[in-house]
Amino acid sequence: GTSLRAALREHARLPPPRARAIVRGVAAAVEDAHQRGLVHRDLKPDNIFLVTGGGASETPKVLDFGIAKSFASDADRGAAHQTRADVRLGTPEYMAPEQMRGDEPHPAWDLWALGVVAFEMLTGEVPFARNPAWVPVGFDTVEVSAAMETAPPRWRSFFRRALAIEPSDRPRSARELADDFDRAIDGVDDVWGT
């Protein structure tokens, strides 16, 4: 297999059906982590490994839970071996606004990051590449990738929700995000000749 980062270096963008399968697989892993009370905090293409089986299929695996943080209970949050809530760990291009502020860990952080990964798979760049400070402030409030100007309206609607400033405006779960993504790209095999 290979990392999603290596696949993006090789192909720049991925066809929507392949992106759909990757989002679906990553969302399942993230959903499982969230049900166990963990936030990954550094979801990005480098931490997604695409395992190839005997056939042509690939299975995405989420790696590097090294900075994962529990959000399950006050006792877990107070554990001495874990980082403090206000410590900003992660990769800025994939960090939710509230994660950048150092708020308490929340599953919505991973949903934001998965939205950024989905955007990158479809367009070949992160959504806020034109924001030099790497401070994500929401899909509608900064100039996002030029690729979105010609993207199908359903895509823009999906990313508007997945990259909403307020966590409560994002999908409620990784499964819901994957379902929304399925609907957004349904019937779209290729947009830019990927």
Short mmCIF file of C-alpha atoms in Angstrom, two decimals:
data_model
loop_
_atom_site.label_atom_id
_atom_site.label_comp_id
_atom_site.label_asym_id
_atom_site.label_seq_id
_atom_site.Cartn_x
_atom_site.Cartn_y
_atom_site.Cartn_z
CA GLY A 1 0.00 0.00 0.00
CA THR A 2 0.86 3.66 0.13
CA SER A 3 -0.12 6.77 2.02
CA LEU A 4 -2.88 9.00 0.71
CA ARG A 5 -0.24 11.76 0.59
CA ALA A 6 1.86 9.67 -1.83
CA ALA A 7 -1.24 8.96 -3.95
CA LEU A 8 -2.00 12.68 -4.11
CA ARG A 9 1.59 13.46 -5.08
CA GLU A 10 1.31 10.96 -7.90
CA HIS A 11 -2.14 11.93 -9.18
CA ALA A 12 -2.74 15.47 -7.80
CA ARG A 13 -6.49 14.75 -7.56
CA LEU A 14 -8.45 11.56 -7.21
CA PRO A 15 -11.55 10.59 -9.18
CA PRO A 16 -14.72 11.08 -7.11
CA PRO A 17 -15.50 7.32 -6.87
CA ARG A 18 -12.06 6.65 -5.35
CA ALA A 19 -12.38 9.66 -3.02
CA ARG A 20 -15.79 8.33 -1.95
CA ALA A 21 -14.34 4.95 -0.98
CA ILE A 22 -11.52 6.58 0.97
CA VAL A 23 -13.84 8.98 2.82
CA ARG A 24 -16.19 6.10 3.64
CA GLY A 25 -13.34 3.96 5.06
CA VAL A 26 -11.73 6.79 7.02
CA ALA A 27 -15.11 7.87 8.38
CA ALA A 28 -15.71 4.32 9.69
CA ALA A 29 -12.36 4.38 11.53
CA VAL A 30 -12.97 7.87 12.91
CA GLU A 31 -16.50 6.91 13.99
CA ASP A 32 -15.07 3.92 15.88
CA ALA A 33 -12.48 6.13 17.61
CA HIS A 34 -15.17 8.64 18.57
CA GLN A 35 -17.37 5.88 20.01
CA ARG A 36 -14.39 4.91 22.15
CA GLY A 37 -14.07 8.51 23.35
CA LEU A 38 -11.00 9.47 21.28
CA VAL A 39 -10.33 12.41 18.97
CA HIS A 40 -7.48 11.75 16.51
CA ARG A 41 -6.44 15.45 16.32
CA ASP A 42 -4.10 15.01 13.32
CA LEU A 43 -6.15 13.48 10.54
CA LYS A 44 -4.42 14.23 7.21
CA PRO A 45 -3.31 12.39 4.05
CA ASP A 46 0.01 11.46 5.67
CA ASN A 47 -1.87 9.51 8.37
CA ILE A 48 -4.16 7.65 5.97
CA PHE A 49 -2.64 4.52 4.51
CA LEU A 50 -4.23 2.87 1.48
CA VAL A 51 -3.77 -0.89 1.85
CA THR A 52 -4.05 -2.82 -1.37
CA GLY A 53 -5.32 -6.37 -1.24
CA GLY A 54 -4.93 -9.18 -3.73
CA GLY A 55 -7.34 -7.49 -6.13
CA ALA A 56 -7.67 -3.94 -7.32
CA SER A 57 -9.43 -2.73 -4.17
CA GLU A 58 -7.83 -0.60 -1.49
CA THR A 59 -8.75 -0.19 2.13
CA PRO A 60 -7.95 3.06 3.93
CA LYS A 61 -6.43 2.73 7.40
CA VAL A 62 -6.08 5.62 9.83
CA LEU A 63 -2.61 5.71 11.40
CA ASP A 64 -0.76 7.68 14.05
CA PHE A 65 -3.03 8.10 17.03
CA GLY A 66 0.04 9.47 18.84
CA ILE A 67 -1.62 12.75 19.79
CA ALA A 68 -5.16 11.39 20.10
CA LYS A 69 -6.99 12.80 23.09
CA SER A 70 -9.83 11.47 25.15
CA PHE A 71 -12.99 13.50 25.37
CA ALA A 72 -14.91 10.80 27.25
CA SER A 73 -14.68 11.93 30.87
CA ASP A 74 -13.21 14.48 33.22
CA ALA A 75 -11.00 11.75 34.73
CA ASP A 76 -9.52 10.98 31.31
CA ARG A 77 -8.97 14.66 30.58
CA GLY A 78 -7.07 15.07 33.84
CA ALA A 79 -4.72 12.15 33.27
CA ALA A 80 -1.11 13.23 33.70
CA HIS A 81 0.13 11.38 30.60
CA GLN A 82 -2.12 13.31 28.23
CA THR A 83 -1.59 16.74 26.74
CA ARG A 84 -3.46 19.73 28.12
CA ALA A 85 -6.56 20.87 26.23
CA ASP A 86 -5.05 24.25 25.38
CA VAL A 87 -1.96 22.75 23.73
CA ARG A 88 -2.24 23.08 19.97
CA LEU A 89 -1.04 19.86 18.39
CA GLY A 90 -1.75 18.83 14.83
CA THR A 91 -1.13 20.08 11.33
CA PRO A 92 -2.50 23.62 10.88
CA GLU A 93 -3.93 23.10 7.38
CA TYR A 94 -6.22 20.39 8.79
CA MET A 95 -7.07 21.92 12.17
CA ALA A 96 -10.57 23.16 12.97
CA PRO A 97 -10.88 26.78 14.16
CA GLU A 98 -11.71 25.69 17.72
CA GLN A 99 -8.73 23.32 17.72
CA MET A 100 -6.50 26.24 16.69
CA ARG A 101 -7.90 28.22 19.62
CA GLY A 102 -6.99 25.41 22.03
CA ASP A 103 -10.56 24.53 23.03
CA GLU A 104 -11.45 21.22 24.67
CA PRO A 105 -11.09 18.25 22.27
CA HIS A 106 -14.23 17.36 20.37
CA PRO A 107 -15.11 14.90 17.59
CA ALA A 108 -15.99 17.87 15.36
CA TRP A 109 -12.23 18.48 15.00
CA ASP A 110 -11.81 15.21 13.13
CA LEU A 111 -14.88 15.92 10.99
CA TRP A 112 -13.36 19.24 9.92
CA ALA A 113 -10.07 17.50 9.09
CA LEU A 114 -11.87 14.82 7.07
CA GLY A 115 -13.67 17.59 5.17
CA VAL A 116 -10.29 19.15 4.35
CA VAL A 117 -8.94 15.75 3.23
CA ALA A 118 -12.00 15.22 1.00
CA PHE A 119 -11.51 18.68 -0.50
CA GLU A 120 -7.86 17.95 -1.17
CA MET A 121 -8.63 14.62 -2.83
CA LEU A 122 -11.10 16.26 -5.22
CA THR A 123 -9.20 19.49 -5.99
CA GLY A 124 -5.53 18.72 -5.37
CA GLU A 125 -5.14 21.46 -2.76
CA VAL A 126 -6.28 22.33 0.74
CA PRO A 127 -9.28 24.65 0.89
CA PHE A 128 -7.61 27.57 2.61
CA ALA A 129 -4.39 27.64 0.59
CA ARG A 130 -4.94 31.34 -0.13
CA ASN A 131 -5.03 32.13 3.58
CA PRO A 132 -1.31 32.53 4.33
CA ALA A 133 -1.73 32.51 8.08
CA TRP A 134 -3.32 29.04 7.91
CA VAL A 135 -6.08 30.20 10.18
CA PRO A 136 -9.24 28.51 8.94
CA VAL A 137 -12.20 30.79 9.39
CA GLY A 138 -14.89 28.94 7.47
CA PHE A 139 -15.72 28.08 3.90
CA ASP A 140 -17.79 31.21 3.22
CA THR A 141 -15.55 33.77 4.90
CA VAL A 142 -12.26 33.39 3.04
CA GLU A 143 -11.25 32.92 -0.53
CA VAL A 144 -11.08 29.17 -1.05
CA SER A 145 -9.55 27.14 -3.83
CA ALA A 146 -10.32 28.37 -7.34
CA ALA A 147 -11.32 24.79 -8.18
CA MET A 148 -14.50 25.23 -6.17
CA GLU A 149 -15.63 28.04 -8.47
CA THR A 150 -16.30 25.48 -11.21
CA ALA A 151 -17.24 22.54 -9.01
CA PRO A 152 -20.79 21.16 -8.93
CA PRO A 153 -23.08 23.09 -6.55
CA ARG A 154 -23.60 19.94 -4.42
CA TRP A 155 -19.86 19.91 -3.72
CA ARG A 156 -19.89 23.51 -2.56
CA SER A 157 -22.88 22.75 -0.34
CA PHE A 158 -21.11 19.75 1.21
CA PHE A 159 -17.93 21.70 1.94
CA ARG A 160 -19.87 24.67 3.29
CA ARG A 161 -21.31 22.33 5.93
CA ALA A 162 -18.20 20.19 6.56
CA LEU A 163 -16.05 23.32 6.98
CA ALA A 164 -18.54 25.40 8.95
CA ILE A 165 -16.98 27.64 11.58
CA GLU A 166 -19.39 26.48 14.28
CA PRO A 167 -18.92 22.81 15.17
CA SER A 168 -22.69 22.49 15.67
CA ASP A 169 -23.20 23.38 11.99
CA ARG A 170 -21.02 20.47 10.82
CA PRO A 171 -22.28 16.91 10.40
CA ARG A 172 -23.01 15.27 13.75
CA SER A 173 -20.86 12.21 13.12
CA ALA A 174 -18.28 10.78 10.76
CA ARG A 175 -20.94 8.48 9.35
CA GLU A 176 -23.17 11.46 8.59
CA LEU A 177 -20.26 13.26 6.93
CA ALA A 178 -19.60 10.22 4.72
CA ASP A 179 -23.30 10.00 3.80
CA ASP A 180 -23.32 13.71 2.92
CA PHE A 181 -20.19 13.23 0.80
CA ASP A 182 -21.82 10.30 -1.03
CA ARG A 183 -24.79 12.49 -1.92
CA ALA A 184 -22.54 15.37 -2.98
CA ILE A 185 -20.55 13.34 -5.46
CA ASP A 186 -23.29 10.90 -6.53
CA GLY A 187 -23.19 10.49 -10.30
CA VAL A 188 -19.98 12.53 -10.70
CA ASP A 189 -17.19 10.41 -12.13
CA ASP A 190 -14.89 13.19 -13.27
CA VAL A 191 -14.90 16.99 -13.16
CA TRP A 192 -11.42 18.14 -14.10
CA GLY A 193 -10.08 15.19 -16.04
CA THR A 194 -8.63 13.30 -13.07
#
